[in-house]
Short mmCIF file of C-alpha atoms and ligand atoms in Angstrom, two decimals:
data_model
loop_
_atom_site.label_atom_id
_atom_site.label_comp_id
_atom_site.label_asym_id
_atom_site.label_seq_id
_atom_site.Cartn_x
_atom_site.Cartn_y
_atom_site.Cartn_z
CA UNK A 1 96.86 99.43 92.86
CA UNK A 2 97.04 101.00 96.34
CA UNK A 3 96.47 104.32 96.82
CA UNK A 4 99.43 106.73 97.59
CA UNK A 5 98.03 109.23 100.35
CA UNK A 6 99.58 112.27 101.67
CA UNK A 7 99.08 112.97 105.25
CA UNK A 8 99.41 116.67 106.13
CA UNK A 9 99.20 117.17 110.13
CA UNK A 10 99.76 113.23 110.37
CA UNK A 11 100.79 113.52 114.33
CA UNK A 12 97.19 115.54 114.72
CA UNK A 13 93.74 113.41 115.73
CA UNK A 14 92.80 113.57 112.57
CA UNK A 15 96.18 112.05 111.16
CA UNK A 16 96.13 109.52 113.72
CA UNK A 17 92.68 108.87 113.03
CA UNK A 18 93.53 108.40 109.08
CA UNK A 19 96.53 106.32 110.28
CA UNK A 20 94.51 103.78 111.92
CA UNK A 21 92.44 103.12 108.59
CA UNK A 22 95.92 103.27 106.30
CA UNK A 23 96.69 100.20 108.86
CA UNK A 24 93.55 98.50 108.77
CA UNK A 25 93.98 98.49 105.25
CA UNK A 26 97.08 98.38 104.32
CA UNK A 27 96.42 96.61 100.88
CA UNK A 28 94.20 99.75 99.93
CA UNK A 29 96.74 102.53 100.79
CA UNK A 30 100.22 103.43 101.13
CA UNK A 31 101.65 106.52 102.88
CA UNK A 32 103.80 108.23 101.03
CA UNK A 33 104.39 111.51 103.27
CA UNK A 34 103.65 112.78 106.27
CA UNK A 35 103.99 116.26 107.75
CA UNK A 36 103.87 118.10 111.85
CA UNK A 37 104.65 121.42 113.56
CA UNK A 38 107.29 120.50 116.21
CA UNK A 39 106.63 116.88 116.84
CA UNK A 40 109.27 115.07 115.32
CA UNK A 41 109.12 112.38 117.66
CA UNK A 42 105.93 111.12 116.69
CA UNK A 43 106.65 112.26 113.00
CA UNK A 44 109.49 110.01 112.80
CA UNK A 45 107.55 107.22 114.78
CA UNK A 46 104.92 107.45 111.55
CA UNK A 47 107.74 107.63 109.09
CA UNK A 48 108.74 104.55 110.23
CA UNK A 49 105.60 102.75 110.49
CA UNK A 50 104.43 103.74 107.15
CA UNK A 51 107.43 103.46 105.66
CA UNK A 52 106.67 107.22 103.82
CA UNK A 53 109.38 108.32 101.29
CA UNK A 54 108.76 112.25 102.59
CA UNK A 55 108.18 113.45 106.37
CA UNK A 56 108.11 117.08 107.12
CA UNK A 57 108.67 119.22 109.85
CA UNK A 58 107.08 122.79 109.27
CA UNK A 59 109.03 124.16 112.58
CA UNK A 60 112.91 124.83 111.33
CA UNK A 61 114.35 124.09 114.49
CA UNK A 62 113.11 120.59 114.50
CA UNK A 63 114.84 119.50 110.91
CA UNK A 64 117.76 118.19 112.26
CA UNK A 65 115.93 116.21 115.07
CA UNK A 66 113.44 114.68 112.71
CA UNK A 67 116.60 113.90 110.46
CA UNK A 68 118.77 111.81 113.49
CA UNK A 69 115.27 109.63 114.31
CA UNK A 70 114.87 109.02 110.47
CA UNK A 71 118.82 107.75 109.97
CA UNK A 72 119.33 104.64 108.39
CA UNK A 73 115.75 105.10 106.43
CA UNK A 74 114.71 105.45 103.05
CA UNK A 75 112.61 108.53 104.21
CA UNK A 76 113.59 112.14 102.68
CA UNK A 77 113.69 114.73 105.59
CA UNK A 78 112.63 118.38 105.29
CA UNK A 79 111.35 121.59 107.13
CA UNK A 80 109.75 125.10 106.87
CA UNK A 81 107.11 125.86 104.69
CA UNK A 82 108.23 125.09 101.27
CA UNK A 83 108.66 121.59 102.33
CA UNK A 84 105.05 121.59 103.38
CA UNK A 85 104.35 122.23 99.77
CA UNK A 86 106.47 120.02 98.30
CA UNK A 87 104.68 117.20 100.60
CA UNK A 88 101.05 118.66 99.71
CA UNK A 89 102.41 118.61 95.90
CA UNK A 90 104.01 114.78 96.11
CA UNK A 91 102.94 112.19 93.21
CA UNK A 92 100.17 110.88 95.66
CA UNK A 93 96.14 110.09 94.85
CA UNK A 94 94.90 111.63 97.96
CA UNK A 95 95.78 114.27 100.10
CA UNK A 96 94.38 114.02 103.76
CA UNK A 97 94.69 117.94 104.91
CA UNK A 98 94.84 118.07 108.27
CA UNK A 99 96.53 120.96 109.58
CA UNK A 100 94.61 122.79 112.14
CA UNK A 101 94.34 126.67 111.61
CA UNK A 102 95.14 128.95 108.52
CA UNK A 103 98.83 127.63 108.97
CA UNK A 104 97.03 124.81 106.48
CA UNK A 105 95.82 127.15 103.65
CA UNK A 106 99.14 127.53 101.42
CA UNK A 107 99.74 123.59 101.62
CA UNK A 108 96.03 123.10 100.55
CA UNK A 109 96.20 125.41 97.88
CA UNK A 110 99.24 123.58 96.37
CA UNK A 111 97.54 120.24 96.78
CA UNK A 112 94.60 122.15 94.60
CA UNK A 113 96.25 123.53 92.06
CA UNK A 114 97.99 120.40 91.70
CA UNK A 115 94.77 118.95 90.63
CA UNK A 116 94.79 116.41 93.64
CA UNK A 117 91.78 115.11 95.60
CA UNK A 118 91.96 116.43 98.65
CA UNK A 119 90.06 114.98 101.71
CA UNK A 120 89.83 118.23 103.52
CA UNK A 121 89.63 118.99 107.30
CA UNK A 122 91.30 121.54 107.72
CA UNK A 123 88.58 123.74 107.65
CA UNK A 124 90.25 127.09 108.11
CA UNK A 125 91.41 127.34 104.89
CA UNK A 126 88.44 126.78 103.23
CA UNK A 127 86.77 129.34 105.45
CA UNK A 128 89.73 131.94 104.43
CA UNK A 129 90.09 131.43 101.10
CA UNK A 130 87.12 130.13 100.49
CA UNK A 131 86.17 131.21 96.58
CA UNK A 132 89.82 131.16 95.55
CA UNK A 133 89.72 127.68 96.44
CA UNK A 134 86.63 126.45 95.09
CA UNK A 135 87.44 128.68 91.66
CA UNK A 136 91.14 127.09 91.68
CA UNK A 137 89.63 123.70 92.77
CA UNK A 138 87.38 123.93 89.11
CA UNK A 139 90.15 125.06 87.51
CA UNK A 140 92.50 122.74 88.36
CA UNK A 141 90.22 119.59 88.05
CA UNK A 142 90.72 119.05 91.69
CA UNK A 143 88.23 117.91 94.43
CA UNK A 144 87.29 118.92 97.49
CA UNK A 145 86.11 115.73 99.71
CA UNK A 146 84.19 116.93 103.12
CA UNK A 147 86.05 115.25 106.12
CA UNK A 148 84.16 117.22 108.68
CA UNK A 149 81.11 115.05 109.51
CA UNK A 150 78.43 117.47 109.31
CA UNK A 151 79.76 117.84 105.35
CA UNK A 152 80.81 114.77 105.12
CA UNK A 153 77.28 113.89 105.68
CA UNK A 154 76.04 116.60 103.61
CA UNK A 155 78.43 114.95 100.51
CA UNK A 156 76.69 111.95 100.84
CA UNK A 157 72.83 112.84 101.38
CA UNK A 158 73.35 115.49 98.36
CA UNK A 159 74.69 112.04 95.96
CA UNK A 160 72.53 111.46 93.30
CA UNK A 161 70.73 114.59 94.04
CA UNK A 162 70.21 117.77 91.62
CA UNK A 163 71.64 120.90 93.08
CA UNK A 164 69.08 123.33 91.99
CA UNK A 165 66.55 120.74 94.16
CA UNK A 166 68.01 121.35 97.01
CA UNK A 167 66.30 123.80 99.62
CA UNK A 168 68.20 123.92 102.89
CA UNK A 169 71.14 122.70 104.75
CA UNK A 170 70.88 121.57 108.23
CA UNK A 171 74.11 121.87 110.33
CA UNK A 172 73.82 119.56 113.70
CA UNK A 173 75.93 120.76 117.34
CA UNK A 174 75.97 118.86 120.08
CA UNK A 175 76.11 121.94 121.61
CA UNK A 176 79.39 121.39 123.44
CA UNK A 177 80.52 120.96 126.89
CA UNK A 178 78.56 124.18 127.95
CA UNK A 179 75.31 123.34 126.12
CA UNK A 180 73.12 123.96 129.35
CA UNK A 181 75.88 126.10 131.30
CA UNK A 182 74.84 129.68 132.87
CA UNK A 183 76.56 132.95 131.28
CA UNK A 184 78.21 132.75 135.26
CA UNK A 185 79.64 129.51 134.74
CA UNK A 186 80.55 129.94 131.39
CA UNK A 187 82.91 132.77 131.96
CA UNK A 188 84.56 130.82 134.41
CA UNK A 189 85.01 128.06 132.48
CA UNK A 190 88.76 126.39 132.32
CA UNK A 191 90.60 125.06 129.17
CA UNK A 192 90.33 121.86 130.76
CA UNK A 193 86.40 122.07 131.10
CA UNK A 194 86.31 123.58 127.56
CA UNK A 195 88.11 120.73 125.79
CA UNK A 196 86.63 117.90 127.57
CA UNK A 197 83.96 117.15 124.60
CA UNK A 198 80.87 115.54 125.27
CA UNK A 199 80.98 113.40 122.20
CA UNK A 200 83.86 113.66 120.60
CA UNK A 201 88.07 113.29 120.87
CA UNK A 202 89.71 116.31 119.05
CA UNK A 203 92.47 118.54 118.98
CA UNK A 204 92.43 121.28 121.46
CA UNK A 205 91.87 124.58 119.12
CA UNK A 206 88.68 122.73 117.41
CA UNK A 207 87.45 121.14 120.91
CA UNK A 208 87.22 125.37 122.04
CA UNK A 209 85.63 125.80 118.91
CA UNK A 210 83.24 123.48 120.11
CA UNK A 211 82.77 124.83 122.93
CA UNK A 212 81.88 128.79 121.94
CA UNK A 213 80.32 127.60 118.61
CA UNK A 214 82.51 129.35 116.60
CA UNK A 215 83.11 125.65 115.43
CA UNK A 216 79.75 125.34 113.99
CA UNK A 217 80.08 129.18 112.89
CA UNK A 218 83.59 128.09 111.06
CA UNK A 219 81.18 125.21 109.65
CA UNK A 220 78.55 127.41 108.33
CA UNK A 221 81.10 129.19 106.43
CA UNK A 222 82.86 126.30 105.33
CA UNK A 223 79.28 124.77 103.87
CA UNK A 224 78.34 128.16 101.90
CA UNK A 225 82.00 128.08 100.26
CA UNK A 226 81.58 124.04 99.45
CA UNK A 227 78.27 123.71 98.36
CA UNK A 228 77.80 127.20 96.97
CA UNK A 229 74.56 127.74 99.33
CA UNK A 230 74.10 131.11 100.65
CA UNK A 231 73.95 131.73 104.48
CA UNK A 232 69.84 132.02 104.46
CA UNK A 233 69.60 128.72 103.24
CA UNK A 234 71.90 127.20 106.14
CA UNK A 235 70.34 126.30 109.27
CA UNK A 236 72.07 125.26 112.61
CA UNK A 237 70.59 122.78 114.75
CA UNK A 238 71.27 121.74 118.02
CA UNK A 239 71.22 118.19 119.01
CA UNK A 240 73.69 116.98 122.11
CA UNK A 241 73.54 112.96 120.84
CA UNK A 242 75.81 113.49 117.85
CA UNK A 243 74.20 110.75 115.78
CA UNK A 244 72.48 112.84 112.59
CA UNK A 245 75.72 114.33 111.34
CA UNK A 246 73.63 117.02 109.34
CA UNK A 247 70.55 117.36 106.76
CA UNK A 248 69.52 117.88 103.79
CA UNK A 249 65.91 119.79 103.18
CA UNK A 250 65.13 119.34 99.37
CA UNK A 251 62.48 121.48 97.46
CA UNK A 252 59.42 118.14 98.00
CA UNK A 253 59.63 118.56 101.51
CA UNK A 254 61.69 115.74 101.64
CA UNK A 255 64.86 115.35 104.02
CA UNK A 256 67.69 113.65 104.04
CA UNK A 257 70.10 112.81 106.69
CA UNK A 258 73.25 111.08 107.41
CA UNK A 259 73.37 108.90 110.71
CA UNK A 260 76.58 107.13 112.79
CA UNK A 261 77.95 106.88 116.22
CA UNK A 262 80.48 110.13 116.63
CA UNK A 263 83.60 108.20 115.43
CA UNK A 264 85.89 110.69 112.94
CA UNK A 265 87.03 107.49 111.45
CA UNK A 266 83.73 107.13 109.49
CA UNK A 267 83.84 110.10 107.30
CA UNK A 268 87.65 109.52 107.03
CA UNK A 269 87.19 106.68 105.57
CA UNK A 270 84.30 107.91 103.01
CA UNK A 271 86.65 110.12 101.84
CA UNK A 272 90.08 107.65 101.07
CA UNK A 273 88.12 105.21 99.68
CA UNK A 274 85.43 107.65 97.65
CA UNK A 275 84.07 106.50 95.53
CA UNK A 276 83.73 103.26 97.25
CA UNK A 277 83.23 102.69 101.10
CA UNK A 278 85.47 100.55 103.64
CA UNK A 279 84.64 99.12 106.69
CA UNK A 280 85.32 101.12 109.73
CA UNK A 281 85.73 99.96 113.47
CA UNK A 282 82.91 102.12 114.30
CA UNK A 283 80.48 100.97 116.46
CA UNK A 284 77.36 100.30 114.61
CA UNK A 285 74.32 102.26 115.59
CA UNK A 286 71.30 101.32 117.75
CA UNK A 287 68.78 103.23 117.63
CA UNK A 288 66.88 101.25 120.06
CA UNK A 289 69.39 101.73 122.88
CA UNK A 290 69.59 105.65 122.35
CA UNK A 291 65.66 105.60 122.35
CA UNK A 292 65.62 109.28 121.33
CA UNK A 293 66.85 111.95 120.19
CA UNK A 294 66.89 115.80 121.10
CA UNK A 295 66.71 118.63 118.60
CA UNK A 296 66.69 122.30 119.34
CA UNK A 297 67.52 125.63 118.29
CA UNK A 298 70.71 127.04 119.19
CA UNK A 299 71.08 130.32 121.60
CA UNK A 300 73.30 132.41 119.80
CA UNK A 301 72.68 134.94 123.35
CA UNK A 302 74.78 132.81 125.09
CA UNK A 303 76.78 131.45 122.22
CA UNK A 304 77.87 134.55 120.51
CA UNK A 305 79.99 133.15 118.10
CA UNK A 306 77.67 131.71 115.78
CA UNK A 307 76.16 135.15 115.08
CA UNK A 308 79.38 136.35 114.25
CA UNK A 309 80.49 133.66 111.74
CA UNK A 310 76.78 134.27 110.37
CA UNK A 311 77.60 138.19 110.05
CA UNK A 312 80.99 137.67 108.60
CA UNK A 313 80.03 135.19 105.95
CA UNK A 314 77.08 137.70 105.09
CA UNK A 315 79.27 140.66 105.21
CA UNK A 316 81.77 138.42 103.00
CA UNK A 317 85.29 140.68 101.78
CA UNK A 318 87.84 140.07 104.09
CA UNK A 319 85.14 139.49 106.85
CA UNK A 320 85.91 135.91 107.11
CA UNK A 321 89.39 136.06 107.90
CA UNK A 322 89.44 138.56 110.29
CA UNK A 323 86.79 136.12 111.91
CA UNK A 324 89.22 133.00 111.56
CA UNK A 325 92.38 134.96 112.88
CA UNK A 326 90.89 136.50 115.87
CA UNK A 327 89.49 133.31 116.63
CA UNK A 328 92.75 131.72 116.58
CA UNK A 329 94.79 134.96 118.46
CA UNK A 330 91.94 134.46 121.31
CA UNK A 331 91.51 130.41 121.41
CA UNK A 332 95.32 130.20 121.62
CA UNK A 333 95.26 132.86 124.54
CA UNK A 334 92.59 131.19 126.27
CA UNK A 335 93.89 127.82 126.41
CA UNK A 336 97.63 129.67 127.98
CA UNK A 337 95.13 131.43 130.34
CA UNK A 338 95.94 134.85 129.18
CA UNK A 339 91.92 135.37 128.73
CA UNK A 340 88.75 134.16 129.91
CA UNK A 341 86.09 131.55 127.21
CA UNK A 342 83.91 134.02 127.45
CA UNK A 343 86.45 137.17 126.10
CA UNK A 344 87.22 134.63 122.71
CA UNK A 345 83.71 136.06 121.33
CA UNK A 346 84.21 139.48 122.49
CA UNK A 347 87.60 139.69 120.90
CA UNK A 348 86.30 138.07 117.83
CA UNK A 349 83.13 141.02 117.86
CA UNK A 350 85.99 143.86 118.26
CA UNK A 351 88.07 142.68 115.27
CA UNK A 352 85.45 142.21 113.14
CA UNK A 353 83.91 146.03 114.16
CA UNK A 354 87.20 147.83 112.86
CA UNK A 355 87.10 145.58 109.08
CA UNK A 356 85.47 146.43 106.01
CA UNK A 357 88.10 145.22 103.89
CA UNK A 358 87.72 143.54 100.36
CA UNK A 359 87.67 140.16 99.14
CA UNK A 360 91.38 138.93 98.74
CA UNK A 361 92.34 138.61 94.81
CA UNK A 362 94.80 135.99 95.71
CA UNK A 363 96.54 133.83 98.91
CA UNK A 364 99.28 136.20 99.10
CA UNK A 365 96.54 138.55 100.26
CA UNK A 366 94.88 136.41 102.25
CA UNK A 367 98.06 135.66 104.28
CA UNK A 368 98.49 139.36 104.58
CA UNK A 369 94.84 139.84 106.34
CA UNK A 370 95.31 136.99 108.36
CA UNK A 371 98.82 138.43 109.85
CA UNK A 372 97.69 141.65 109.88
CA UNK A 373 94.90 140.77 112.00
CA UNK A 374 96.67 138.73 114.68
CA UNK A 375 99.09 141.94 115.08
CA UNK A 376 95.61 144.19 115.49
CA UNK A 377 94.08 141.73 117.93
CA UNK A 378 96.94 140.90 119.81
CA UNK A 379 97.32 145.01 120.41
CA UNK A 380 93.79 145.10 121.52
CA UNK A 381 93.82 141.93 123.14
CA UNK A 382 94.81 143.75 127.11
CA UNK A 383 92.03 146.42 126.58
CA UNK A 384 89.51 143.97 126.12
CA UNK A 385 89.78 141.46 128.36
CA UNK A 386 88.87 141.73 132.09
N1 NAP B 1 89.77 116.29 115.43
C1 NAP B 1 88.59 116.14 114.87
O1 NAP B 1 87.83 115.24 115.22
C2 NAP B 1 88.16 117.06 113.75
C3 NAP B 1 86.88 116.95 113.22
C4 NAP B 1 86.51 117.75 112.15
C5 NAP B 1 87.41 118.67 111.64
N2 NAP B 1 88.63 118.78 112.18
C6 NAP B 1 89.57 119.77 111.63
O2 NAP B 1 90.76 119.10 111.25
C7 NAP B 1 91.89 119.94 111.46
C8 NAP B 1 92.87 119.22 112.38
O3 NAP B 1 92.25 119.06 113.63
P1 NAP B 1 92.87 118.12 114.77
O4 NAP B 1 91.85 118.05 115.83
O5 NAP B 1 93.37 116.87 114.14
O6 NAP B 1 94.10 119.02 115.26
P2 NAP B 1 95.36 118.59 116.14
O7 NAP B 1 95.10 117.32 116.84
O8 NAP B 1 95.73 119.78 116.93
O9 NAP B 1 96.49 118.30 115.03
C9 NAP B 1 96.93 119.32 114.19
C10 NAP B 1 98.01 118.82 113.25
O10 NAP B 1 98.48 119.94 112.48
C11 NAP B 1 99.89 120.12 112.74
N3 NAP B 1 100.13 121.58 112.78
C12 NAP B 1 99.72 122.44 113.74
N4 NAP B 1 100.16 123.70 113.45
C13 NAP B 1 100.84 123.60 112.30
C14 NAP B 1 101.59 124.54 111.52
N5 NAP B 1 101.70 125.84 111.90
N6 NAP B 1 102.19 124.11 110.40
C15 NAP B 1 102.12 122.80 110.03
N7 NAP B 1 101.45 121.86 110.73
C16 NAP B 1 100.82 122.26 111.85
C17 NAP B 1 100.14 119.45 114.08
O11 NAP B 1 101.52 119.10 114.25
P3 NAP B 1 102.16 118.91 115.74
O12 NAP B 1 101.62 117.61 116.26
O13 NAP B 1 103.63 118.88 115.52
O14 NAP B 1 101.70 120.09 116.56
C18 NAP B 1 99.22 118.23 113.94
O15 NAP B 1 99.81 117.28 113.09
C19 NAP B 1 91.34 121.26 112.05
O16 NAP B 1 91.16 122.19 111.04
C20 NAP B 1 89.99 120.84 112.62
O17 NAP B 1 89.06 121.91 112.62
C21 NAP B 1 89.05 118.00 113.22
#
């Protein structure tokens, strides 16, 4: 039996990543829909090539595109954000989530309370919604498989293992494109500078993310909510070769880690074929070519960010999605050159200052925060930024 998978943000590097493997293996798994924004070009493209019964388009205005480049198919065509849900909800065994940004939370929710598996990188909505998920994930019988690779590595050093033995969580960076950079050069930086990753080949809002740290600060949140390990107990570690994806401390002493060459398609893969594994293209490691590898703390002076995803998952209530929403106000006004990389953390600092709010009692909620904080920041945004 092949596997019906649901790709949603199929036109994203992480869809096209997920593609790849569908393709490789196309006796394992079988698309059955596929969602984008705007891009109904490429959506339809996919359609095609998967030959998916369901491709949405969350943007409106693009329905009727995506509808001309799918005549004379078998594929259903739909937009706006019900149809999201109605993709996320399909008959399917897996659901890859891979919107980027809180845009992603309702479809993930559906997929949850649908009692699907859900490979899950879009890590935003776990960071939002983060106990409402895990408490709907339990209730629903579904599960939440890590596709981020510093989880993803976490999933698979904590198999086998008894929770109550573990100790500590160790979060790898590479540290980003501005690892050894001056505050001076930093606050010059360019969108172009900030999304050229050292390591890796992302999407633009995570590659910033990479860049401040507020990636690894997302990631910190996202690891508390998954594994149900307070923020104490999660360390961040700096080490520029991306090749330990993260570790595990456990109460002997003993550690654990999870090794590869930076290729997404690895920890894709682990989770479509859990609980089984697939061959990958990834280059296979050699540990004697690298020769060694370099480990350090990270400077959260310099790299703001972090601190503040540490301070909002401490402070918890609403803290958390004022964190995610400024982040994504400022990142998207960064990379249209409305602000400098260096006023994403401050505008991040200045939301967070004027919240104290409670924990959301349900998504609705949640959406609420996250709009109402986009309005605030995008009214403060001028006064901030020099
Ligand atoms: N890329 C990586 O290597 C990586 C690694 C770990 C985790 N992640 C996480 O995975 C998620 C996706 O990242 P990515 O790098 O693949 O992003 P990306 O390349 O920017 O792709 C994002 C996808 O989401 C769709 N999308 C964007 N806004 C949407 C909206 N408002 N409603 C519905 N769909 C929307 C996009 O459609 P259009 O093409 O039409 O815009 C695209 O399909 C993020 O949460 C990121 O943090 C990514």
């Amino acid at each position: 039996m092949r596997r019906k998978i649901v790709i949603l943000g199929a036109t994203g590097s992480i869809g096209k990543s997920a593609l790849d493997l569908v393709e490789r293996s196309p006796e394992r798994f079988e698309v059955v829909a596929v969602t984008a924004a705007t891009n109904s070009e490429a959506l339809a493209e996919i359609a095609r090539r998967t030959g998916a019964k369901l491709a949405v388009v969350a943007d409106e205005s693009r329905g009727g595109d995506l509808r001309t480049r799918l005549g004379g198919t078998d594929c259903s065509v739909a937009s706006g954000e019900v149809a999201l849900i109605e993709a996320a909800t399909m008959d399917a065994d897996l659901v890859i989530a891979a919107i980027v940004g809180c845009a992603g939370l309702r479809p993930v929710m559906a997929a949850v309370e649908a009692g699907r598996i859900v490979a899950l990188a879009n890590k935003e909505a776990l960071v939002t919604a983060g106990d409402l998920m895990t408490e709907a994930a339990e209730r629903h019988g579904a599960t939440l498989l890590p596709v981020d690779s510093e989880h993803n590595a976490i999933f698979q050093c904590l198999a086998g293992s008894r929770r109550e033995d573990v100790s500590r969580l160790i979060l790898t960076a590479s540290g980003g494109p501005f690892r050894t950079t001056a505050e001076a050069g930093m606050r010059e930086a360019t969108p172009a500078q900030a999304i050229a990753h050292p390591n890796w080949s992302m999407g633009a809002k995570i590659s910033v993310d990479s860049a401040t740290l507020m990636n690894k600060g997302l990631e910190l949140i996202e690891a508390s909510y998954l594994f149900g390990v307070p923020s104490k107990r999660i360390d961040v570690l700096i080490h520029p070769q991306s090749v330990v994806h993260s570790l595990v401390e456990f109460v002997d002493g003993s550690v654990l880690a999870q090794l590869g060459s930076p290729d997404m398609r690895v920890p894709i893969a682990y989770a479509m074929a859990w609980p089984e594994r697939i061959e990958t293209p990834a280059q296979r490691l050699d540990l004697a070519a690298i020769a060694s590898l370099d480990f350090a703390d990270p400077d959260t002076g310099r790299f703001p960010a972090l601190r503040l995803a540490r301070d909002a998952l401490e402070a918890g209530g609403s803290a958390p999605i004022v964190l995610n929403a400024a982040n994504e106000v400022a990142v998207a006004s960064f990379l249209a050159g409305a602000i400098r990389f260096t006023d994403i953390a401050s505008v991040v600092e200045r939301a967070l200052a004027g919240d104290g709010g409670p924990a959301p009692s349900s998504i609705g909620e949640v959406v609420e925060i996250d709009r109402n904080t986009r309005e605030r920041v995008r009214d403060m945004m001028k006064a901030v930024c020099t």
